[in-house]
Amino acid sequence: MSTEIPKLFGSLVFNDEVMRNKLPNDIYKALKKTIQNGTHLELDVANSVAVAMKEWAVELGATHYSHWFQPMTGFTAEKHDSFINIAGDGHVIMEFSGKELVKGEPDASSFPSGGLRATFEARGYTAWDPTSPAFIKDKTLYIPTAFCSYSGEALDKKTPLLRSMEALNEQAVKMLHLLGNKTITGVNITVGPEQEYFLIDKDMYKKRKDLIFCGRTLIGAPAPKGQEMDDHYFGILKPRVSAFMHELDEELWKLGIPSKTKHNEVAPAQHEMAPIFENVNIATDHNQLTMEIMRRIADKHNLICLLHEKPFAGINGSGKHNNWSISTNDGVNLLKPGRTPAQNIQFLVFLMAVIKAVDDYADLMRVSAASAGNDHRLGGNEAPPAIVSIFLGDELNAVLKSIENDTYFGKQEKIEMNIGANVLPHFFRDTTDRNRTSPFAFTGNKFEFRMVGSAASVSGPNIILNTAVAESLAQFYTELDGTEPEDMEHAVHELIKRAIRKHKKVIFDGNGYTDEWVKEAEARGLYNLPTTPDCMPYFISEKNINLFTKHHIFTKEEILSRYEIQLETYVKTIVIEARTMVDIISKDLLPAINSFAATTAKEAAETKAYLPNISCTAQDALIRRLTSDYTDMTNLIDKLKHELTQLGGISSMQGAADYCRDKIIVTMNEIRTIADDAEAAIPNDFLPYPTYEELLFYL
Ligand code: ADP
Ligand code: MG
């Protein structure tokens, strides 16, 4: 079987090999040109590709095709059409045209548009993205597409990502040419998103309304054991988990998704999958698919895959570490300290461009990771804090310091990275990342953005990274433009010196989880934006609108619409959680408290009847405690219901989100504290839902 893997890999993908085999040579060449250079595709080429795609798909059992897109819900969307058509003689034939391949017209009116719909028509278009390969799933040919409104506004997560890739490509190539690397015609932005998730038993899941409606537990007393023994991380896989992972890998491989690493994570029942990195557009599509396949394969194994950022209180939540780098089209990773002086000048310029980007646009980075779910995680003791800072490691810090202070960098151990002349320091490759608390860490040849939530599309974070780095490079270009080649090294040295002085405040190698860091970050003037409503106003600041419009990532209208949608999603999430809390407390927990209190009372009465002289003070105290919890929770549930009514009267989305943060979440937290106290006193038999202990340890 294992020898078959190379054959299995990508077997459901209309990839380069299939294209070469199935397409006439001139058509193949024309399509490749479009994929590589983004040139316009002629209709006759599209027609020819469509026929080949259909034949290939039908051979593999497909009956339908679907334009697959990524609306701003954060999920993927699809509309299925069959290939069938009625021929002139009345027979059914299987058909697929270039027009059907290139463009679809789903009704856009039921997808979030954040007000764009008020001004524009409800009609939406999907447009084929030939740079992300089509694939087969469920007897259907899936065609990755971009989704936009009738008048061209992006209504999805792919379009702005593609625009940001273009922006960064343009600036990076310009910079490389300026630095003397004239043969480069493009760069490849690479991303490897590590995906964390929980697996729990499906039968248990079905008994928890909070998991069903919110994807996370809203109440739950901690199990006697959490993650303190560090025995789960990299631990032996349980057979059910292992069977799930094997099947997951095979399904992902068939779809050409290079799943590489799998292991148990820190929290009980938590796991991780890491793929081999790919081009950012494909990696983003593949991560969306990965999440979907994870859910589906889990279901087959009578498991549920929880992708929420914080399914359980008191133990780690889940993130998605977005590993990001950029390489030239001749294969040189620009974030890898190089072997030659020229490569190291490039490395320093691109490294500094990222540092500058993160410092200038830390607010946008935070926005790109903001969601109701991820708010529970950021700042929690296991996750990167809500403050964006960069970890570089000792060696690189020393290199930058020596440039900043014009001192000689001479710690000559390990592999020397001789960059030649004396102006720029000699340095070494240091790939050790000793800091797991940093939200944005340099890990030897890439940056790892760890703030991203496990359920999120990686599109948003990469749009910001690409665009912000493009802007840094554009500014550096202006500073270096006109420099004679022989003066370039000196000019770069001076540029780095200026930039590091300006941006070093964002570099922090210490422990990001401490209170001291919060204070220091404030003194340094860094943003600390703990919640989604806190950071969203920054999305629409003048500085950030200028960035997006300058690089043609978003129009102002698109930004405003996305701002509304992100806040609206936040508010809706909190409302669903609050309603679920009302339900689970009123219908599940309160009756359980009541019947346990009644049983305790009945048994105490029987005990007393049997031994009249005995005092039942402990039973008495327990009944009083349960009754008092019952009363307090009932009152707070009334308060929560009232707050939900008040929320309905707030017209601005920002106002509603602020109200959720300041009132509703606060009340829910108060309810939870009491609920967990009560639950801890009640035997499992009395509870109509499984406890943390059962969910996390009984698989
Ligand atoms: P680490 O142990 O430091 O996390 P790994 O080599 O295990 O590093 O990689 C973690 C993730 O980073 C993987 O998904 C991997 O594919 C990805 N990655 C490695 N190199 C790059 C790169 N140049 N660009 C983007 N992602 C990368
Ligand atoms: Mg990693």
Short mmCIF file of C-alpha atoms in Angstrom, two decimals, residues 230-554:
data_model
loop_
_atom_site.label_atom_id
_atom_site.label_comp_id
_atom_site.label_asym_id
_atom_site.label_seq_id
_atom_site.Cartn_x
_atom_site.Cartn_y
_atom_site.Cartn_z
CA ASP A 230 2.55 17.15 29.92
CA ASP A 231 1.76 13.57 29.01
CA HIS A 232 -0.37 14.25 25.94
CA TYR A 233 2.01 16.34 23.83
CA PHE A 234 3.64 14.00 21.30
CA GLY A 235 2.12 11.11 23.29
CA ILE A 236 1.06 7.76 21.87
CA LEU A 237 -1.99 8.04 19.63
CA LYS A 238 -5.15 6.32 20.80
CA PRO A 239 -6.33 3.70 18.27
CA ARG A 240 -9.45 5.65 17.27
CA VAL A 241 -7.41 8.81 16.79
CA SER A 242 -4.76 6.95 14.84
CA ALA A 243 -7.38 5.39 12.53
CA PHE A 244 -8.82 8.85 11.93
CA MET A 245 -5.42 10.32 11.14
CA HIS A 246 -4.54 7.56 8.67
CA GLU A 247 -7.73 8.02 6.74
CA LEU A 248 -7.39 11.79 6.89
CA ASP A 249 -3.90 11.65 5.40
CA GLU A 250 -5.04 9.45 2.54
CA GLU A 251 -7.98 11.66 1.69
CA LEU A 252 -5.80 14.77 1.85
CA TRP A 253 -3.10 13.18 -0.29
CA LYS A 254 -5.65 12.22 -2.96
CA LEU A 255 -6.55 15.90 -3.13
CA GLY A 256 -2.90 16.82 -3.49
CA ILE A 257 -2.69 18.29 0.02
CA PRO A 258 0.81 17.53 1.31
CA SER A 259 -0.08 16.52 4.87
CA LYS A 260 3.26 15.84 6.53
CA THR A 261 3.22 15.82 10.31
CA LYS A 262 0.64 14.62 12.81
CA HIS A 263 0.85 14.45 16.56
CA ASN A 264 -0.95 14.87 19.84
CA GLU A 265 -0.95 18.44 21.11
CA VAL A 266 -0.60 19.78 24.64
CA ALA A 267 -4.22 19.56 25.81
CA PRO A 268 -5.98 16.21 26.30
CA ALA A 269 -7.89 15.25 23.12
CA GLN A 270 -5.99 17.90 21.12
CA HIS A 271 -4.03 17.14 17.96
CA GLU A 272 -2.20 18.84 15.10
CA MET A 273 -1.63 18.39 11.40
CA ALA A 274 1.10 20.26 9.53
CA PRO A 275 1.39 20.23 5.74
CA ILE A 276 4.43 20.90 3.61
CA PHE A 277 4.33 24.56 2.61
CA GLU A 278 2.90 25.64 -0.74
CA ASN A 279 2.16 28.80 -2.67
CA VAL A 280 -0.04 30.94 -0.41
CA ASN A 281 -3.11 30.85 -2.66
CA ILE A 282 -3.03 27.07 -2.91
CA ALA A 283 -2.12 26.68 0.77
CA THR A 284 -5.17 28.77 1.67
CA ASP A 285 -7.49 26.70 -0.52
CA HIS A 286 -5.93 23.53 0.85
CA ASN A 287 -6.36 24.62 4.43
CA GLN A 288 -10.07 25.29 3.83
CA LEU A 289 -10.36 21.83 2.31
CA THR A 290 -8.35 20.29 5.15
CA MET A 291 -10.76 21.64 7.75
CA GLU A 292 -13.71 20.28 5.80
CA ILE A 293 -12.15 16.85 5.29
CA MET A 294 -11.17 16.69 8.96
CA ARG A 295 -14.78 17.18 9.98
CA ARG A 296 -16.01 14.64 7.50
CA ILE A 297 -13.51 11.88 8.29
CA ALA A 298 -14.08 12.41 12.02
CA ASP A 299 -17.78 11.86 11.46
CA LYS A 300 -17.06 8.56 9.72
CA HIS A 301 -15.18 7.42 12.81
CA ASN A 302 -18.04 8.44 15.10
CA LEU A 303 -15.92 11.37 16.23
CA ILE A 304 -16.38 15.11 16.07
CA CYS A 305 -13.55 17.38 15.04
CA LEU A 306 -13.71 20.66 16.96
CA LEU A 307 -11.95 23.48 15.17
CA HIS A 308 -13.03 26.19 17.62
CA GLU A 309 -10.22 28.25 19.17
CA LYS A 310 -11.29 27.53 22.73
CA PRO A 311 -13.54 24.48 23.06
CA PHE A 312 -12.68 23.93 26.73
CA ALA A 313 -11.82 26.34 29.53
CA GLY A 314 -8.73 25.72 31.61
CA ILE A 315 -6.74 23.86 28.96
CA ASN A 316 -5.06 25.05 25.77
CA GLY A 317 -7.06 26.34 22.86
CA SER A 318 -6.27 25.76 19.18
CA GLY A 319 -4.43 27.98 16.78
CA LYS A 320 -3.20 27.85 13.26
CA HIS A 321 0.47 28.71 13.00
CA ASN A 322 0.86 30.53 9.73
CA ASN A 323 4.42 29.84 8.53
CA TRP A 324 5.21 32.45 5.91
CA SER A 325 8.14 33.07 3.61
CA ILE A 326 8.98 34.36 0.18
CA SER A 327 11.30 32.88 -2.39
CA THR A 328 12.53 33.90 -5.82
CA ASN A 329 11.39 32.09 -8.94
CA ASP A 330 14.84 30.53 -9.14
CA GLY A 331 14.26 28.93 -5.76
CA VAL A 332 16.14 31.10 -3.25
CA ASN A 333 14.30 31.56 0.05
CA LEU A 334 14.67 35.27 0.75
CA LEU A 335 14.24 34.76 4.48
CA LYS A 336 17.09 32.31 4.75
CA PRO A 337 20.48 33.71 5.67
CA GLY A 338 22.45 33.04 2.50
CA ARG A 339 25.85 31.74 1.56
CA THR A 340 27.09 34.66 -0.46
CA PRO A 341 27.44 38.36 0.35
CA ALA A 342 24.81 39.29 -2.23
CA GLN A 343 22.35 36.81 -0.80
CA ASN A 344 22.86 38.19 2.67
CA ILE A 345 22.19 41.74 1.57
CA GLN A 346 18.93 40.48 0.10
CA PHE A 347 18.21 38.58 3.29
CA LEU A 348 18.74 41.63 5.47
CA VAL A 349 16.57 43.83 3.28
CA PHE A 350 13.69 41.36 3.25
CA LEU A 351 14.06 40.57 6.94
CA MET A 352 13.98 44.27 7.75
CA ALA A 353 10.99 44.72 5.44
CA VAL A 354 9.05 42.17 7.48
CA ILE A 355 10.07 43.74 10.80
CA LYS A 356 9.01 47.14 9.53
CA ALA A 357 5.75 45.74 8.16
CA VAL A 358 4.84 44.14 11.47
CA ASP A 359 5.68 47.29 13.40
CA ASP A 360 3.84 49.64 11.06
CA TYR A 361 0.80 47.38 10.73
CA ALA A 362 0.64 45.51 14.05
CA ASP A 363 -2.93 46.75 14.42
CA LEU A 364 -3.92 45.10 11.13
CA MET A 365 -2.16 41.88 12.09
CA ARG A 366 -4.26 41.78 15.24
CA VAL A 367 -7.41 42.51 13.21
CA SER A 368 -6.52 39.66 10.85
CA ALA A 369 -6.65 37.22 13.79
CA ALA A 370 -9.74 38.70 15.42
CA SER A 371 -12.87 36.67 16.02
CA ALA A 372 -15.15 35.93 18.95
CA GLY A 373 -13.61 32.48 19.25
CA ASN A 374 -10.00 33.60 19.07
CA ASP A 375 -10.54 36.33 21.69
CA HIS A 376 -10.73 33.55 24.29
CA ARG A 377 -7.33 32.35 23.25
CA LEU A 378 -5.27 35.47 22.70
CA GLY A 379 -3.97 36.56 26.05
CA GLY A 380 -4.97 33.30 27.68
CA ASN A 381 -2.01 31.80 29.40
CA GLU A 382 -1.22 29.32 26.69
CA ALA A 383 -1.51 31.47 23.64
CA PRO A 384 0.42 34.34 22.18
CA PRO A 385 -0.73 37.56 23.83
CA ALA A 386 -2.93 40.08 22.06
CA ILE A 387 0.15 42.30 21.71
CA VAL A 388 1.91 41.86 18.38
CA SER A 389 5.70 41.61 18.72
CA ILE A 390 8.50 39.83 16.86
CA PHE A 391 10.92 37.21 18.13
CA LEU A 392 14.23 37.12 16.25
CA GLY A 393 16.62 35.06 18.37
CA ASP A 394 19.99 36.03 19.83
CA GLU A 395 22.07 35.81 16.68
CA LEU A 396 19.92 38.00 14.49
CA ASN A 397 19.41 40.48 17.28
CA ALA A 398 23.17 40.75 17.63
CA VAL A 399 23.55 41.24 13.88
CA LEU A 400 20.99 44.03 13.83
CA LYS A 401 22.50 45.61 16.92
CA SER A 402 25.93 45.69 15.35
CA ILE A 403 24.50 47.40 12.28
CA GLU A 404 22.61 49.85 14.42
CA ASN A 405 25.67 50.77 16.48
CA ASP A 406 28.31 50.41 13.77
CA THR A 407 30.14 47.88 15.92
CA TYR A 408 31.90 44.82 14.62
CA PHE A 409 29.94 41.62 14.85
CA GLY A 410 32.45 38.92 15.53
CA LYS A 411 31.04 36.00 17.46
CA GLN A 412 32.61 33.49 15.15
CA GLU A 413 31.30 30.09 15.99
CA LYS A 414 29.08 27.67 14.13
CA ILE A 415 28.64 28.08 10.38
CA GLU A 416 29.87 31.45 9.35
CA MET A 417 27.68 33.44 7.04
CA ASN A 418 30.31 35.47 5.34
CA ILE A 419 28.62 38.35 3.66
CA GLY A 420 31.80 39.78 2.34
CA ALA A 421 32.67 43.38 2.87
CA ASN A 422 33.28 44.93 6.21
CA VAL A 423 30.36 47.27 6.29
CA LEU A 424 27.87 44.52 6.89
CA PRO A 425 28.59 42.15 9.73
CA HIS A 426 29.53 38.54 9.36
CA PHE A 427 26.89 36.35 10.87
CA PHE A 428 25.77 32.83 11.43
CA ARG A 429 22.77 30.80 10.76
CA ASP A 430 20.81 30.31 13.93
CA THR A 431 17.68 28.34 13.40
CA THR A 432 16.76 27.70 16.98
CA ASP A 433 13.46 29.08 18.10
CA ARG A 434 13.50 28.95 21.84
CA ASN A 435 10.48 31.11 22.31
CA ARG A 436 6.99 29.67 22.06
CA THR A 437 5.26 32.69 23.57
CA SER A 438 5.89 35.08 20.70
CA PRO A 439 3.00 35.83 18.37
CA PHE A 440 5.36 36.33 15.43
CA ALA A 441 8.60 34.39 15.50
CA PHE A 442 11.49 34.07 13.09
CA THR A 443 12.18 30.34 12.83
CA GLY A 444 15.35 30.16 10.78
CA ASN A 445 13.99 30.55 7.26
CA LYS A 446 10.44 31.80 7.71
CA PHE A 447 8.21 33.74 10.05
CA GLU A 448 5.58 31.97 12.07
CA PHE A 449 2.46 34.01 12.84
CA ARG A 450 0.91 32.21 15.76
CA MET A 451 -2.01 34.45 16.57
CA VAL A 452 -4.25 33.05 13.86
CA GLY A 453 -7.25 31.10 15.15
CA SER A 454 -7.74 27.44 14.36
CA ALA A 455 -11.11 27.94 12.65
CA ALA A 456 -10.11 30.93 10.54
CA SER A 457 -9.21 31.05 6.89
CA VAL A 458 -5.53 31.96 6.54
CA SER A 459 -6.47 34.34 3.77
CA GLY A 460 -6.89 37.38 6.06
CA PRO A 461 -3.55 37.13 7.86
CA ASN A 462 -1.69 36.57 4.61
CA ILE A 463 -3.40 39.49 2.88
CA ILE A 464 -2.10 41.73 5.66
CA LEU A 465 1.39 40.23 5.65
CA ASN A 466 1.76 40.41 1.89
CA THR A 467 0.46 43.95 1.67
CA ALA A 468 2.39 45.33 4.62
CA VAL A 469 5.65 43.79 3.39
CA ALA A 470 4.95 45.15 -0.11
CA GLU A 471 4.63 48.61 1.44
CA SER A 472 7.90 48.25 3.39
CA LEU A 473 9.68 47.23 0.20
CA ALA A 474 8.16 50.13 -1.71
CA GLN A 475 9.45 52.56 0.92
CA PHE A 476 12.88 50.94 0.98
CA TYR A 477 12.96 51.14 -2.81
CA THR A 478 12.39 54.87 -2.66
CA GLU A 479 15.25 55.19 -0.17
CA LEU A 480 17.67 53.10 -2.22
CA ASP A 481 16.67 54.15 -5.72
CA GLY A 482 19.44 55.91 -7.61
CA THR A 483 22.26 54.26 -5.63
CA GLU A 484 25.18 53.14 -7.81
CA PRO A 485 25.80 49.36 -7.64
CA GLU A 486 29.19 49.83 -5.97
CA ASP A 487 27.59 51.94 -3.24
CA MET A 488 24.68 49.57 -2.68
CA GLU A 489 26.16 47.68 0.22
CA HIS A 490 26.83 50.85 2.12
CA ALA A 491 23.39 52.22 1.27
CA VAL A 492 21.74 49.02 2.53
CA HIS A 493 23.77 49.24 5.72
CA GLU A 494 22.53 52.79 6.31
CA LEU A 495 18.97 51.81 5.43
CA ILE A 496 18.96 48.93 7.91
CA LYS A 497 20.47 51.20 10.53
CA ARG A 498 17.69 53.76 10.13
CA ALA A 499 15.00 51.10 10.01
CA ILE A 500 16.17 49.15 13.02
CA ARG A 501 16.32 52.30 15.13
CA LYS A 502 12.78 53.10 14.15
CA HIS A 503 11.26 49.65 14.45
CA LYS A 504 13.19 47.83 17.16
CA LYS A 505 10.38 48.50 19.61
CA VAL A 506 8.40 45.66 18.04
CA ILE A 507 11.18 43.14 18.70
CA PHE A 508 10.79 41.23 21.94
CA ASP A 509 12.48 37.96 22.83
CA GLY A 510 11.28 37.58 26.41
CA ASN A 511 8.28 35.78 27.83
CA GLY A 512 5.18 37.17 26.19
CA TYR A 513 2.86 35.74 28.84
CA THR A 514 3.96 37.93 31.72
CA ASP A 515 2.36 41.05 33.17
CA GLU A 516 5.72 42.82 32.95
CA TRP A 517 5.59 42.48 29.18
CA VAL A 518 2.14 44.03 29.09
CA LYS A 519 3.52 47.03 30.97
CA GLU A 520 6.67 47.24 28.91
CA ALA A 521 4.74 46.94 25.64
CA GLU A 522 2.59 49.85 26.71
CA ALA A 523 5.67 51.91 27.52
CA ARG A 524 7.06 51.02 24.07
CA GLY A 525 3.86 52.28 22.50
CA LEU A 526 2.73 48.91 21.12
CA TYR A 527 -0.90 48.08 20.66
CA ASN A 528 -2.61 45.87 23.20
CA LEU A 529 -6.02 45.04 21.77
CA PRO A 530 -7.52 42.14 23.72
CA THR A 531 -10.86 41.79 21.93
CA THR A 532 -12.39 42.00 18.49
CA PRO A 533 -14.43 45.16 19.23
CA ASP A 534 -11.20 46.74 20.55
CA CYS A 535 -9.23 46.21 17.37
CA MET A 536 -11.83 46.61 14.62
CA PRO A 537 -11.81 50.44 14.58
CA TYR A 538 -8.15 50.24 13.53
CA PHE A 539 -9.13 48.36 10.40
CA ILE A 540 -10.76 51.50 9.03
CA SER A 541 -8.18 54.06 10.17
CA GLU A 542 -6.85 56.45 7.57
CA LYS A 543 -3.38 54.90 7.68
CA ASN A 544 -4.77 51.47 6.89
CA ILE A 545 -7.25 52.55 4.25
CA ASN A 546 -4.34 54.29 2.53
CA LEU A 547 -2.29 51.10 2.61
CA PHE A 548 -5.03 48.97 1.08
CA THR A 549 -6.06 51.44 -1.58
CA LYS A 550 -2.47 52.28 -2.58
CA HIS A 551 -1.72 48.63 -3.31
CA HIS A 552 -5.17 47.94 -4.84
CA ILE A 553 -6.05 45.30 -2.28
CA PHE A 554 -9.39 46.78 -1.25
#
